[in-house]
DNA sequence: CGACTTTTTGAGTATACACTCCATTTTGGA
DNA sequence: TCCAAAATGGAGTGTATACTCAAAAAGTCG
């Protein structure tokens, strides 16, 4: 039998509640009770849809990472500045999600699928950065570009981490300085 | 008033047990029961020495960082290379604790005292990096040195994070490149 | 020894958590 | 309208957690 509409609506409410709680207070805030309370649902309904709390959180993480994926539409035409600006905008606009990424990636002990997903995303971004560097400097070797891209993205990630811990930190300024060493 | 020797030995046993458990299984493995079992001590003894489990964990983290500090006396004689090498050594030698370090910093959501503590530590490190830069280049302005130090440490932090997610990543190589670019 | 202080014990408390069970209600197709 | 499958309510279970407390033991020193 196909699923009933009301069940699908409940699933949506649970996912949305989970997403909000993760953004507001991190992994610790997303308890089963908190999720059910915010979704306006009882525990029994939750487990009628999800086999475990972890599965719901994984689904939120999957969806969020999907949204953040580099836009394939602009592939091959971005400059390094474009990419850095996009990164800065993402970190500032989606700072709550950035913290969840860090938490999930670093605390993923039982299930490291999130860490792997995060890594794939990172590698893809390194490739785009390296490609932009190669377009700007034809004399650059492939592996040199990849190494430079790793260092630059490391700096951006580290500065973003710094900013998550202290919102008074001027992330955009430092990020642009980090990028300027390759201009 | 002075502490008895047996109490100091107990503290050592607890710290050592905590250190082992953190290294073996991360934050989740270091429960109070696990720590006390391994130390051969009862919960009451633990709380006779430490005000909370968190304090014991923080002390382990502090000690680990202290071990690789190139200039614990803050004498102001370390070079930037010394500091970068110390950072690299910490991340590689104490990789398990480096992961804990990230976990602690990023998981301080409800109780931000941990995040603040790590931020203070970070700021102090930035000051030492900036001071080393100033000693190497007298023409550098104070705020310029601080900004450069923030960018370099951001890169080191980001690359360390990258390495925690993927142990095949050549952290030392990229860290040294970052130091040569941003130093 | 004897007085005093520190340390240890270990059962006990309070609480939070993910998850279950199943009677009841709702849904949507035939 | 009927009815089987799907969804729900909500009390209840089991477990793990950090932490407490008062009495007993052991260390320290004159």
mmCIF file of C-alpha atoms in Angstrom, chain B residues 33-181:
data_model
loop_
_atom_site.group_PDB
_atom_site.id
_atom_site.type_symbol
_atom_site.label_atom_id
_atom_site.label_comp_id
_atom_site.label_asym_id
_atom_site.label_seq_id
_atom_site.Cartn_x
_atom_site.Cartn_y
_atom_site.Cartn_z
ATOM 1 C CA UNK B 33 32.265 5.068 35.228
ATOM 2 C CA UNK B 34 34.846 4.151 32.598
ATOM 3 C CA UNK B 35 37.349 6.614 34.001
ATOM 4 C CA UNK B 36 36.855 5.420 37.588
ATOM 5 C CA UNK B 37 36.967 1.745 36.608
ATOM 6 C CA UNK B 38 40.215 2.150 34.749
ATOM 7 C CA UNK B 39 41.765 4.280 37.470
ATOM 8 C CA UNK B 40 40.690 1.729 40.095
ATOM 9 C CA UNK B 41 38.826 4.381 42.021
ATOM 10 C CA UNK B 42 35.269 5.105 43.143
ATOM 11 C CA UNK B 43 33.157 8.032 41.987
ATOM 12 C CA UNK B 44 33.439 9.728 45.375
ATOM 13 C CA UNK B 45 37.221 9.868 45.088
ATOM 14 C CA UNK B 46 36.930 11.422 41.658
ATOM 15 C CA UNK B 47 34.739 14.208 42.971
ATOM 16 C CA UNK B 48 36.998 14.697 45.960
ATOM 17 C CA UNK B 49 39.634 15.851 43.476
ATOM 18 C CA UNK B 50 37.789 17.224 40.445
ATOM 19 C CA UNK B 51 34.710 19.438 40.624
ATOM 20 C CA UNK B 52 33.351 17.877 37.437
ATOM 21 C CA UNK B 53 34.174 15.395 34.719
ATOM 22 C CA UNK B 54 34.677 18.256 32.314
ATOM 23 C CA UNK B 55 37.496 19.670 34.435
ATOM 24 C CA UNK B 56 39.438 16.416 34.259
ATOM 25 C CA UNK B 57 39.046 16.308 30.482
ATOM 26 C CA UNK B 58 40.131 19.906 30.144
ATOM 27 C CA UNK B 59 43.208 19.198 32.217
ATOM 28 C CA UNK B 60 44.127 16.324 29.926
ATOM 29 C CA UNK B 61 43.772 18.611 26.915
ATOM 30 C CA UNK B 62 45.825 21.341 28.598
ATOM 31 C CA UNK B 63 48.605 18.929 29.553
ATOM 32 C CA UNK B 64 48.778 17.522 26.033
ATOM 33 C CA UNK B 65 49.200 20.990 24.560
ATOM 34 C CA UNK B 66 51.764 21.901 27.199
ATOM 35 C CA UNK B 67 53.892 18.898 26.262
ATOM 36 C CA UNK B 68 54.586 20.170 22.753
ATOM 37 C CA UNK B 69 54.874 23.829 23.658
ATOM 38 C CA UNK B 70 58.285 24.961 22.372
ATOM 39 C CA UNK B 71 58.465 27.852 24.802
ATOM 40 C CA UNK B 72 56.431 27.113 27.903
ATOM 41 C CA UNK B 73 58.121 29.886 29.831
ATOM 42 C CA UNK B 74 56.825 32.422 27.297
ATOM 43 C CA UNK B 75 60.345 33.785 27.162
ATOM 44 C CA UNK B 76 59.761 35.242 23.740
ATOM 45 C CA UNK B 77 62.605 33.408 22.068
ATOM 46 C CA UNK B 78 60.747 31.006 19.758
ATOM 47 C CA UNK B 79 60.758 31.592 16.031
ATOM 48 C CA UNK B 80 57.763 31.233 13.752
ATOM 49 C CA UNK B 81 59.197 27.956 12.465
ATOM 50 C CA UNK B 82 59.427 26.686 16.046
ATOM 51 C CA UNK B 83 55.779 27.490 16.602
ATOM 52 C CA UNK B 84 54.639 25.928 13.345
ATOM 53 C CA UNK B 85 56.724 22.820 13.994
ATOM 54 C CA UNK B 86 55.232 22.558 17.469
ATOM 55 C CA UNK B 87 51.748 22.783 15.982
ATOM 56 C CA UNK B 88 52.542 20.094 13.421
ATOM 57 C CA UNK B 89 54.036 17.864 16.072
ATOM 58 C CA UNK B 90 50.999 18.277 18.297
ATOM 59 C CA UNK B 91 48.564 17.389 15.541
ATOM 60 C CA UNK B 92 50.527 14.354 14.385
ATOM 61 C CA UNK B 93 51.820 12.991 17.703
ATOM 62 C CA UNK B 94 48.622 13.636 19.623
ATOM 63 C CA UNK B 95 46.235 13.044 16.755
ATOM 64 C CA UNK B 96 43.652 11.432 19.012
ATOM 65 C CA UNK B 97 43.737 14.412 21.319
ATOM 66 C CA UNK B 98 43.655 16.799 18.379
ATOM 67 C CA UNK B 99 40.322 15.255 17.469
ATOM 68 C CA UNK B 100 39.130 15.712 21.046
ATOM 69 C CA UNK B 101 40.273 19.306 20.861
ATOM 70 C CA UNK B 102 38.045 19.900 17.846
ATOM 71 C CA UNK B 103 35.158 18.018 19.434
ATOM 72 C CA UNK B 104 35.348 20.080 22.586
ATOM 73 C CA UNK B 105 35.577 23.372 20.766
ATOM 74 C CA UNK B 106 32.710 22.662 18.400
ATOM 75 C CA UNK B 107 30.365 20.934 20.826
ATOM 76 C CA UNK B 108 30.216 23.810 23.290
ATOM 77 C CA UNK B 109 26.747 24.880 22.289
ATOM 78 C CA UNK B 110 24.633 24.877 25.408
ATOM 79 C CA UNK B 111 27.553 25.606 27.681
ATOM 80 C CA UNK B 112 29.806 28.049 25.893
ATOM 81 C CA UNK B 113 32.384 28.199 28.677
ATOM 82 C CA UNK B 114 34.340 25.495 26.876
ATOM 83 C CA UNK B 115 34.222 27.406 23.620
ATOM 84 C CA UNK B 116 35.387 30.529 25.448
ATOM 85 C CA UNK B 117 38.279 28.635 26.979
ATOM 86 C CA UNK B 118 39.416 27.429 23.597
ATOM 87 C CA UNK B 119 39.014 30.882 22.169
ATOM 88 C CA UNK B 120 41.276 32.292 24.884
ATOM 89 C CA UNK B 121 43.821 29.654 24.082
ATOM 90 C CA UNK B 122 43.580 30.505 20.414
ATOM 91 C CA UNK B 123 43.997 34.212 21.059
ATOM 92 C CA UNK B 124 47.070 33.555 23.170
ATOM 93 C CA UNK B 125 48.551 31.475 20.374
ATOM 94 C CA UNK B 126 47.815 34.197 17.858
ATOM 95 C CA UNK B 127 49.703 36.624 20.096
ATOM 96 C CA UNK B 128 52.711 34.337 20.221
ATOM 97 C CA UNK B 129 52.674 33.841 16.468
ATOM 98 C CA UNK B 130 52.365 37.586 15.922
ATOM 99 C CA UNK B 131 55.200 38.281 18.370
ATOM 100 C CA UNK B 132 57.448 35.841 16.521
ATOM 101 C CA UNK B 133 56.569 37.581 13.239
ATOM 102 C CA UNK B 134 57.431 40.951 14.733
ATOM 103 C CA UNK B 135 60.783 39.685 15.982
ATOM 104 C CA UNK B 136 61.553 38.430 12.477
ATOM 105 C CA UNK B 137 60.440 41.624 10.724
ATOM 106 C CA UNK B 138 60.824 44.857 12.660
ATOM 107 C CA UNK B 139 59.060 46.850 9.946
ATOM 108 C CA UNK B 140 55.789 44.988 10.525
ATOM 109 C CA UNK B 141 52.990 46.858 12.270
ATOM 110 C CA UNK B 142 51.335 45.256 15.296
ATOM 111 C CA UNK B 143 47.897 44.872 13.759
ATOM 112 C CA UNK B 144 49.373 43.569 10.540
ATOM 113 C CA UNK B 145 51.216 40.870 12.457
ATOM 114 C CA UNK B 146 48.050 39.905 14.314
ATOM 115 C CA UNK B 147 46.086 39.636 11.088
ATOM 116 C CA UNK B 148 48.802 37.523 9.469
ATOM 117 C CA UNK B 149 48.948 35.300 12.529
ATOM 118 C CA UNK B 150 45.185 34.801 12.422
ATOM 119 C CA UNK B 151 45.324 33.780 8.769
ATOM 120 C CA UNK B 152 48.227 31.393 9.323
ATOM 121 C CA UNK B 153 46.620 29.776 12.345
ATOM 122 C CA UNK B 154 43.354 29.564 10.459
ATOM 123 C CA UNK B 155 45.158 27.646 7.742
ATOM 124 C CA UNK B 156 46.793 25.319 10.269
ATOM 125 C CA UNK B 157 43.477 24.698 12.025
ATOM 126 C CA UNK B 158 41.676 24.046 8.758
ATOM 127 C CA UNK B 159 44.362 21.672 7.515
ATOM 128 C CA UNK B 160 44.312 19.850 10.860
ATOM 129 C CA UNK B 161 40.561 19.449 10.512
ATOM 130 C CA UNK B 162 41.096 18.133 7.008
ATOM 131 C CA UNK B 163 43.599 15.635 8.374
ATOM 132 C CA UNK B 164 41.312 14.448 11.148
ATOM 133 C CA UNK B 165 38.730 13.572 8.505
ATOM 134 C CA UNK B 166 41.245 11.844 6.241
ATOM 135 C CA UNK B 167 44.449 10.436 7.691
ATOM 136 C CA UNK B 168 45.951 9.914 4.241
ATOM 137 C CA UNK B 169 46.171 13.692 3.842
ATOM 138 C CA UNK B 170 49.747 14.973 4.108
ATOM 139 C CA UNK B 171 49.169 17.458 6.871
ATOM 140 C CA UNK B 172 52.812 18.371 7.567
ATOM 141 C CA UNK B 173 53.540 19.184 3.926
ATOM 142 C CA UNK B 174 50.525 21.450 3.526
ATOM 143 C CA UNK B 175 51.091 23.068 6.908
ATOM 144 C CA UNK B 176 54.647 24.027 5.963
ATOM 145 C CA UNK B 177 53.456 25.416 2.642
ATOM 146 C CA UNK B 178 50.839 27.443 4.467
ATOM 147 C CA UNK B 179 53.536 28.770 6.797
ATOM 148 C CA UNK B 180 55.743 29.784 3.886
ATOM 149 C CA UNK B 181 52.855 31.582 2.181
#
